[in-house]
mmCIF file of C-alpha atoms in Angstrom:
data_model
loop_
_atom_site.group_PDB
_atom_site.id
_atom_site.type_symbol
_atom_site.label_atom_id
_atom_site.label_comp_id
_atom_site.label_asym_id
_atom_site.label_seq_id
_atom_site.Cartn_x
_atom_site.Cartn_y
_atom_site.Cartn_z
ATOM 1 C CA MET A 1 70.777 -37.393 -31.102
ATOM 2 C CA SER A 2 72.039 -40.747 -29.429
ATOM 3 C CA THR A 3 69.668 -43.874 -29.695
ATOM 4 C CA ARG A 4 69.992 -44.213 -26.138
ATOM 5 C CA SER A 5 68.327 -40.683 -26.138
ATOM 6 C CA VAL A 6 65.927 -41.086 -27.793
ATOM 7 C CA THR A 7 64.928 -43.651 -25.917
ATOM 8 C CA ILE A 8 64.830 -41.885 -23.219
ATOM 9 C CA LEU A 9 62.441 -39.469 -24.650
ATOM 10 C CA VAL A 10 60.194 -42.116 -25.497
ATOM 11 C CA VAL A 11 60.037 -44.062 -22.853
ATOM 12 C CA LEU A 12 59.048 -40.625 -20.738
ATOM 13 C CA GLY A 13 56.421 -39.587 -23.464
ATOM 14 C CA LEU A 14 54.773 -43.007 -22.724
ATOM 15 C CA VAL A 15 54.892 -42.574 -19.098
ATOM 16 C CA VAL A 16 53.009 -39.306 -19.016
ATOM 17 C CA LEU A 17 50.266 -40.501 -21.718
ATOM 18 C CA LEU A 18 49.617 -43.045 -19.532
ATOM 19 C CA LEU A 19 49.197 -41.007 -16.579
ATOM 20 C CA SER A 20 47.058 -38.422 -18.400
ATOM 21 C CA GLN A 21 45.122 -41.813 -19.326
ATOM 22 C CA THR A 22 44.860 -42.428 -15.549
ATOM 23 C CA LEU A 23 44.835 -39.498 -13.243
ATOM 24 C CA TYR A 24 41.931 -36.971 -14.171
ATOM 25 C CA ILE A 25 40.846 -34.275 -12.185
ATOM 26 C CA VAL A 26 37.652 -32.965 -10.615
ATOM 27 C CA THR A 27 37.195 -30.083 -9.076
ATOM 28 C CA GLU A 28 35.208 -27.743 -6.460
ATOM 29 C CA LYS A 29 32.408 -26.835 -9.534
ATOM 30 C CA GLU A 30 32.420 -29.981 -11.751
ATOM 31 C CA ARG A 31 30.566 -33.230 -11.528
ATOM 32 C CA ALA A 32 32.053 -36.854 -12.904
ATOM 33 C CA ILE A 33 31.073 -39.481 -13.801
ATOM 34 C CA GLN A 34 32.813 -42.444 -14.867
ATOM 35 C CA LEU A 35 31.950 -44.717 -18.196
ATOM 36 C CA ARG A 36 33.592 -48.303 -19.227
ATOM 37 C CA PHE A 37 32.458 -49.355 -22.967
ATOM 38 C CA GLY A 38 29.921 -46.128 -22.109
ATOM 39 C CA GLU A 39 28.390 -47.642 -19.333
ATOM 40 C CA VAL A 40 28.925 -45.705 -16.059
ATOM 41 C CA VAL A 41 30.740 -47.736 -13.194
ATOM 42 C CA VAL A 42 30.697 -45.183 -10.820
ATOM 43 C CA ASP A 43 27.904 -42.357 -10.640
ATOM 44 C CA ASP A 44 29.037 -39.265 -8.975
ATOM 45 C CA VAL A 45 32.911 -39.298 -8.620
ATOM 46 C CA PRO A 46 33.723 -36.353 -6.260
ATOM 47 C CA SER A 47 35.921 -33.681 -5.799
ATOM 48 C CA GLY A 48 39.835 -34.657 -6.412
ATOM 49 C CA LEU A 49 42.244 -36.543 -7.738
ATOM 50 C CA HIS A 50 40.822 -39.849 -9.389
ATOM 51 C CA TRP A 51 42.677 -42.862 -11.632
ATOM 52 C CA LYS A 52 40.748 -44.693 -13.799
ATOM 53 C CA VAL A 53 41.938 -47.238 -16.377
ATOM 54 C CA PRO A 54 43.597 -45.890 -19.169
ATOM 55 C CA PHE A 55 42.370 -46.071 -22.983
ATOM 56 C CA ILE A 56 38.969 -48.110 -21.654
ATOM 57 C CA ASP A 57 37.600 -46.514 -18.878
ATOM 58 C CA THR A 58 36.461 -42.563 -19.793
ATOM 59 C CA VAL A 59 34.721 -39.262 -17.696
ATOM 60 C CA ALA A 60 32.141 -37.169 -17.723
ATOM 61 C CA LYS A 61 31.965 -33.652 -16.785
ATOM 62 C CA PHE A 62 29.497 -31.450 -16.254
ATOM 63 C CA ASP A 63 29.184 -27.826 -14.492
ATOM 64 C CA SER A 64 27.693 -28.059 -11.241
ATOM 65 C CA ARG A 65 27.093 -24.440 -11.164
ATOM 66 C CA VAL A 66 23.306 -22.794 -11.528
ATOM 67 C CA LEU A 67 23.284 -22.215 -14.815
ATOM 68 C CA THR A 68 20.461 -19.668 -15.989
ATOM 69 C CA ASN A 69 18.600 -20.186 -18.798
ATOM 70 C CA ASN A 70 17.200 -17.452 -20.512
ATOM 71 C CA SER A 71 14.471 -17.844 -23.757
ATOM 72 C CA GLN A 72 12.706 -16.384 -25.722
ATOM 73 C CA PRO A 73 9.056 -15.030 -24.756
ATOM 74 C CA GLU A 74 6.263 -16.571 -25.061
ATOM 75 C CA ARG A 75 2.588 -15.550 -25.746
ATOM 76 C CA PHE A 76 0.198 -17.356 -22.736
ATOM 77 C CA LEU A 77 -3.104 -17.424 -23.397
ATOM 78 C CA THR A 78 -5.188 -16.252 -19.079
ATOM 79 C CA VAL A 79 -8.407 -17.444 -18.627
ATOM 80 C CA GLY A 80 -10.248 -14.241 -20.508
ATOM 81 C CA ARG A 81 -8.426 -15.478 -23.507
ATOM 82 C CA GLU A 82 -6.428 -12.791 -23.540
ATOM 83 C CA ASN A 83 -3.079 -12.843 -24.704
ATOM 84 C CA LEU A 84 0.179 -12.254 -22.067
ATOM 85 C CA ILE A 85 4.153 -11.842 -23.850
ATOM 86 C CA VAL A 86 5.936 -13.550 -21.227
ATOM 87 C CA ASP A 87 9.419 -13.015 -20.862
ATOM 88 C CA ALA A 88 11.084 -15.703 -18.303
ATOM 89 C CA PHE A 89 13.889 -17.593 -16.896
ATOM 90 C CA VAL A 90 14.896 -20.551 -15.709
ATOM 91 C CA LYS A 91 17.670 -21.245 -12.734
ATOM 92 C CA TRP A 92 18.742 -25.141 -12.872
ATOM 93 C CA ARG A 93 21.986 -27.366 -12.086
ATOM 94 C CA VAL A 94 22.830 -30.759 -12.879
ATOM 95 C CA ASP A 95 21.860 -32.963 -9.342
ATOM 96 C CA ARG A 96 22.044 -36.336 -10.406
ATOM 97 C CA PRO A 97 25.220 -36.673 -13.190
ATOM 98 C CA ARG A 98 24.357 -40.241 -14.321
ATOM 99 C CA ASP A 99 20.652 -39.345 -15.054
ATOM 100 C CA PHE A 100 21.506 -36.408 -16.281
ATOM 101 C CA TYR A 101 24.202 -37.944 -18.782
ATOM 102 C CA ARG A 102 21.544 -40.442 -19.973
ATOM 103 C CA ALA A 103 18.925 -37.744 -20.413
ATOM 104 C CA THR A 104 21.107 -35.393 -22.894
ATOM 105 C CA ALA A 105 24.573 -37.703 -23.225
ATOM 106 C CA GLY A 106 25.851 -34.047 -21.637
ATOM 107 C CA ASP A 107 24.954 -31.600 -23.662
ATOM 108 C CA GLU A 108 23.524 -28.987 -21.449
ATOM 109 C CA PHE A 109 22.702 -27.063 -24.297
ATOM 110 C CA ALA A 110 19.632 -30.230 -25.534
ATOM 111 C CA ALA A 111 18.997 -29.969 -21.163
ATOM 112 C CA SER A 112 18.960 -25.817 -21.766
ATOM 113 C CA GLU A 113 16.122 -26.510 -24.297
ATOM 114 C CA ARG A 114 13.811 -29.521 -22.758
ATOM 115 C CA LEU A 115 13.762 -27.271 -19.919
ATOM 116 C CA THR A 116 12.191 -24.277 -22.145
ATOM 117 C CA ALA A 117 9.951 -26.512 -23.052
ATOM 118 C CA ILE A 118 8.656 -27.649 -18.972
ATOM 119 C CA ALA A 119 8.503 -24.468 -17.894
ATOM 120 C CA ASN A 120 6.710 -22.816 -20.546
ATOM 121 C CA ASP A 121 4.219 -25.775 -20.061
ATOM 122 C CA ALA A 122 3.707 -24.819 -16.513
ATOM 123 C CA LEU A 123 3.061 -21.074 -17.334
ATOM 124 C CA ARG A 124 0.739 -21.986 -19.935
ATOM 125 C CA ALA A 125 -0.870 -24.113 -17.359
ATOM 126 C CA ALA A 126 -0.692 -21.145 -14.809
ATOM 127 C CA PHE A 127 -1.812 -18.257 -16.830
ATOM 128 C CA GLY A 128 -4.821 -20.715 -18.164
ATOM 129 C CA VAL A 129 -6.516 -20.814 -14.920
ATOM 130 C CA ARG A 130 -6.073 -16.836 -14.097
ATOM 131 C CA THR A 131 -7.475 -13.526 -14.973
ATOM 132 C CA ILE A 132 -5.232 -11.581 -16.853
ATOM 133 C CA PHE A 133 -5.096 -9.193 -13.566
ATOM 134 C CA GLU A 134 -4.402 -11.912 -11.711
ATOM 135 C CA VAL A 135 -1.725 -12.007 -12.955
ATOM 136 C CA VAL A 136 0.026 -8.661 -13.556
ATOM 137 C CA SER A 137 -1.208 -7.416 -10.202
ATOM 138 C CA GLY A 138 -2.431 -10.414 -8.236
ATOM 139 C CA ASP A 139 0.351 -12.982 -5.699
ATOM 140 C CA ARG A 140 2.664 -13.114 -8.336
ATOM 141 C CA ASP A 141 4.399 -14.820 -5.704
ATOM 142 C CA GLU A 142 1.911 -18.067 -5.669
ATOM 143 C CA LEU A 143 2.357 -18.579 -9.381
ATOM 144 C CA ILE A 144 5.954 -18.178 -8.909
ATOM 145 C CA ARG A 145 6.038 -21.117 -6.282
ATOM 146 C CA GLU A 146 3.908 -22.994 -7.799
ATOM 147 C CA VAL A 147 5.817 -23.235 -11.179
ATOM 148 C CA THR A 148 8.906 -23.748 -9.547
ATOM 149 C CA ARG A 149 7.676 -26.722 -7.972
ATOM 150 C CA GLN A 150 6.029 -28.104 -10.923
ATOM 151 C CA VAL A 151 9.430 -27.230 -13.066
ATOM 152 C CA ASP A 152 11.603 -28.919 -10.509
ATOM 153 C CA GLU A 153 9.475 -31.834 -9.992
ATOM 154 C CA ALA A 154 9.743 -32.380 -14.105
ATOM 155 C CA GLY A 155 13.148 -31.734 -14.229
ATOM 156 C CA SER A 156 14.169 -33.786 -11.448
ATOM 157 C CA SER A 157 12.821 -36.619 -13.396
ATOM 158 C CA ALA A 158 13.130 -36.229 -17.111
ATOM 159 C CA LEU A 159 16.686 -34.884 -16.853
ATOM 160 C CA GLY A 160 18.276 -35.626 -13.356
ATOM 161 C CA VAL A 161 18.803 -31.632 -12.676
ATOM 162 C CA GLU A 162 17.382 -29.554 -9.802
ATOM 163 C CA VAL A 163 15.502 -26.198 -11.061
ATOM 164 C CA VAL A 164 16.610 -23.575 -8.373
ATOM 165 C CA ASP A 165 14.231 -20.767 -9.642
ATOM 166 C CA VAL A 166 11.744 -19.850 -12.741
ATOM 167 C CA ARG A 167 11.701 -15.744 -12.734
ATOM 168 C CA ILE A 168 9.003 -14.067 -14.913
ATOM 169 C CA LYS A 169 11.401 -10.884 -16.048
ATOM 170 C CA ARG A 170 8.683 -9.022 -17.886
ATOM 171 C CA ILE A 171 4.498 -9.469 -18.919
ATOM 172 C CA ASP A 172 3.336 -7.711 -22.167
ATOM 173 C CA LEU A 173 0.098 -7.270 -23.882
ATOM 174 C CA PRO A 174 -0.025 -7.621 -27.494
ATOM 175 C CA GLN A 175 -0.402 -4.206 -28.616
ATOM 176 C CA GLU A 176 -4.073 -4.899 -30.208
ATOM 177 C CA VAL A 177 -5.481 -5.577 -27.097
ATOM 178 C CA SER A 178 -3.013 -2.854 -24.335
ATOM 179 C CA ALA A 179 -5.558 0.014 -25.403
ATOM 180 C CA ALA A 180 -8.588 -2.645 -24.638
ATOM 181 C CA VAL A 181 -6.833 -4.037 -20.977
ATOM 182 C CA PHE A 182 -6.627 -0.119 -20.471
ATOM 183 C CA SER A 183 -9.805 1.001 -20.772
ATOM 184 C CA ARG A 184 -11.125 -1.641 -18.535
ATOM 185 C CA MET A 185 -8.231 -0.784 -16.350
ATOM 186 C CA GLU A 186 -8.846 2.729 -16.144
ATOM 187 C CA SER A 187 -13.423 3.070 -15.561
ATOM 188 C CA ASP A 188 -12.580 -0.118 -12.735
ATOM 189 C CA ARG A 189 -10.695 2.789 -10.952
ATOM 190 C CA GLU A 190 -13.113 5.489 -12.294
ATOM 191 C CA ARG A 191 -15.824 3.127 -10.513
ATOM 192 C CA GLU A 192 -14.392 2.341 -7.490
ATOM 193 C CA ALA A 193 -13.848 6.699 -7.202
ATOM 194 C CA ARG A 194 -17.494 6.994 -6.857
ATOM 195 C CA GLU A 195 -17.797 4.470 -4.811
ATOM 196 C CA ILE A 196 -15.347 6.110 -2.358
ATOM 197 C CA ARG A 197 -16.293 9.702 -3.377
ATOM 198 C CA SER A 198 -19.989 7.785 -1.654
ATOM 199 C CA ARG A 199 -19.223 6.926 0.778
ATOM 200 C CA GLY A 200 -17.712 10.073 1.246
ATOM 201 C CA GLU A 201 -20.223 12.710 1.398
ATOM 202 C CA GLU A 202 -22.636 9.445 2.883
ATOM 203 C CA GLN A 203 -20.001 9.907 5.769
ATOM 204 C CA ALA A 204 -20.213 14.252 5.327
ATOM 205 C CA GLU A 205 -23.410 14.724 5.487
ATOM 206 C CA GLY A 206 -23.668 12.517 8.673
ATOM 207 C CA ILE A 207 -20.896 14.361 9.913
ATOM 208 C CA ARG A 208 -22.494 17.816 9.231
ATOM 209 C CA ALA A 209 -26.182 16.561 10.533
ATOM 210 C CA ASN A 210 -24.546 15.718 13.691
ATOM 211 C CA ALA A 211 -22.289 18.750 13.830
ATOM 212 C CA ASP A 212 -25.533 20.990 13.184
ATOM 213 C CA ARG A 213 -27.222 19.200 16.051
ATOM 214 C CA GLN A 214 -24.575 19.746 18.436
ATOM 215 C CA ARG A 215 -24.574 23.567 18.041
ATOM 216 C CA THR A 216 -28.323 23.576 18.128
ATOM 217 C CA GLU A 217 -27.835 21.959 21.618
ATOM 218 C CA ILE A 218 -25.349 24.168 23.084
ATOM 219 C CA ILE A 219 -27.392 27.476 21.503
ATOM 220 C CA ALA A 220 -30.228 25.728 23.709
ATOM 221 C CA ASN A 221 -28.493 25.273 26.230
ATOM 222 C CA ALA A 222 -26.529 29.031 26.125
ATOM 223 C CA TYR A 223 -30.228 30.752 26.375
ATOM 224 C CA ARG A 224 -31.495 28.425 28.799
ATOM 225 C CA GLN A 225 -28.521 29.481 30.562
ATOM 226 C CA ALA A 226 -28.195 32.828 29.720
ATOM 227 C CA GLN A 227 -32.423 33.108 30.777
ATOM 228 C CA PHE A 228 -31.603 31.660 34.649
ATOM 229 C CA VAL A 229 -28.636 34.252 34.650
ATOM 230 C CA ARG A 230 -30.139 36.762 33.534
ATOM 231 C CA GLY A 231 -33.565 36.052 35.394
ATOM 232 C CA GLU A 232 -31.268 36.146 38.643
ATOM 233 C CA GLY A 233 -30.191 39.821 38.096
ATOM 234 C CA ASP A 234 -33.220 41.119 37.846
ATOM 235 C CA ALA A 235 -34.337 39.234 40.858
ATOM 236 C CA GLU A 236 -31.403 41.098 42.523
ATOM 237 C CA ALA A 237 -32.197 44.093 40.888
ATOM 238 C CA ALA A 238 -35.495 44.737 41.906
ATOM 239 C CA GLN A 239 -34.571 44.037 45.330
ATOM 240 C CA THR A 240 -31.355 46.520 45.177
ATOM 241 C CA TYR A 241 -34.121 49.222 43.660
ATOM 242 C CA ALA A 242 -36.948 48.583 46.549
ATOM 243 C CA GLN A 243 -34.554 48.038 49.550
ATOM 244 C CA ALA A 244 -33.019 52.189 47.641
ATOM 245 C CA PHE A 245 -36.413 53.024 47.550
ATOM 246 C CA GLU A 246 -37.882 52.330 50.861
ATOM 247 C CA THR A 247 -35.306 54.712 52.482
ATOM 248 C CA ASP A 248 -37.269 57.714 50.740
ATOM 249 C CA ARG A 249 -41.047 56.801 49.371
ATOM 250 C CA ASP A 250 -40.853 60.539 47.663
ATOM 251 C CA PHE A 251 -37.756 61.336 45.619
ATOM 252 C CA TYR A 252 -38.853 57.436 44.846
ATOM 253 C CA SER A 253 -41.914 59.495 43.750
ATOM 254 C CA PHE A 254 -40.218 62.106 42.156
ATOM 255 C CA TRP A 255 -38.002 60.226 40.358
ATOM 256 C CA ARG A 256 -41.115 57.986 38.490
ATOM 257 C CA SER A 257 -42.762 61.310 37.567
ATOM 258 C CA LEU A 258 -39.605 62.668 35.730
ATOM 259 C CA GLN A 259 -38.905 59.506 33.733
ATOM 260 C CA ALA A 260 -42.871 59.318 32.815
ATOM 261 C CA TYR A 261 -42.154 63.254 31.870
ATOM 262 C CA ASN A 262 -38.873 62.126 30.324
ATOM 263 C CA ASP A 263 -40.527 59.816 27.871
ATOM 264 C CA ALA A 264 -43.524 61.882 27.437
ATOM 265 C CA PHE A 265 -42.190 64.820 25.895
ATOM 266 C CA SER A 266 -39.452 65.367 23.681
ATOM 267 C CA SER A 267 -36.545 67.919 23.940
ATOM 268 C CA ASP A 268 -38.329 70.528 21.610
ATOM 269 C CA ASP A 269 -41.589 70.374 23.130
ATOM 270 C CA LEU A 270 -42.866 73.165 25.858
ATOM 271 C CA PHE A 271 -44.938 73.162 28.982
ATOM 272 C CA VAL A 272 -46.412 76.054 30.474
ATOM 273 C CA ILE A 273 -48.010 75.898 33.833
ATOM 274 C CA GLU A 274 -49.912 78.421 35.988
ATOM 275 C CA PRO A 275 -47.582 79.766 39.126
ATOM 276 C CA ASP A 276 -49.979 78.804 40.537
ATOM 277 C CA ASN A 277 -50.186 75.513 39.584
ATOM 278 C CA ALA A 278 -50.279 72.621 41.912
ATOM 279 C CA PHE A 279 -47.072 70.686 39.646
ATOM 280 C CA PHE A 280 -45.178 74.033 40.159
ATOM 281 C CA ARG A 281 -45.523 74.134 43.679
ATOM 282 C CA PHE A 282 -44.096 70.758 43.630
ATOM 283 C CA MET A 283 -41.150 71.438 41.846
ATOM 284 C CA HIS A 284 -40.591 74.048 44.161
ATOM 285 C CA ASP A 285 -40.666 71.515 46.876
ATOM 286 C CA ALA A 286 -38.876 69.143 45.113
ATOM 287 C CA ASN A 287 -35.984 71.985 44.446
ATOM 288 C CA ALA A 288 -35.481 73.514 47.948
ATOM 289 C CA THR A 289 -35.814 69.098 49.171
ATOM 290 C CA THR A 290 -33.507 67.480 46.767
ATOM 291 C CA GLY A 291 -31.019 70.593 45.546
ATOM 292 C CA ILE A 292 -31.925 69.963 42.175
ATOM 293 C CA THR A 293 -31.969 73.174 39.933
ATOM 294 C CA LEU A 294 -35.004 72.811 36.866
ATOM 295 C CA SER A 295 -36.138 75.386 34.495
ATOM 296 C CA VAL A 296 -39.518 75.771 34.150
ATOM 297 C CA GLU A 297 -41.201 78.028 32.646
#
């Protein structure tokens, strides 16, 4: 290779090196700052192609996407001094690159560790003023909103980051208190069940008494109405009988006599009278008058 070719290659290499030290690209998923001798000269470089003074200026880039900080489960105390094992995570992103760089030198791991400490302090304070039942089955959304606000304020002030969300993945009871807590929850549920059952029995007694009262009123009204209808029927029957008996008084007298005899004697009784007896003549005249054959012995 000739000296001219070597010179050209050297010049091209220097040009490429100079361009690489002069131009840089910030993508849409990045945040960047430009420094000169360690001092920030551009605190938030927008995305695109930019230039800097070669060998003097440097560029620090950070991920602008939402990052998830998963920490180890921690023990927290409730207001009743019960221990809870809480597994939570924090979602955050770089909000002010200059402050983030000054606080962490651009180290995401260091920022994650500090955010974990801030989140644990906020969770410890929130759990410390609540009972175990409020934490487990109460309004957890309110607790999350309160903790997220506190962590966001602290993270923004100390690290220049925005905390998007703080979430509790799991809440466990230590083994030594699980049985006691479950027993207490069971006794509370039984007490509530007894109260509900007692109220139900009281309501049932009221309903049963009301039903008995309505039944008595219905039966009394029905009996009164039946007696009224029966009285009207008896009156109409008596009037009908009276009209029928007025047609033939002798037959009515004879019919009443037969009813009296029928009530007085049974089928096994023997009624003996003399042929010249007045009753015998009456029976004979009744046979002739009514056409009814009566056997007399």
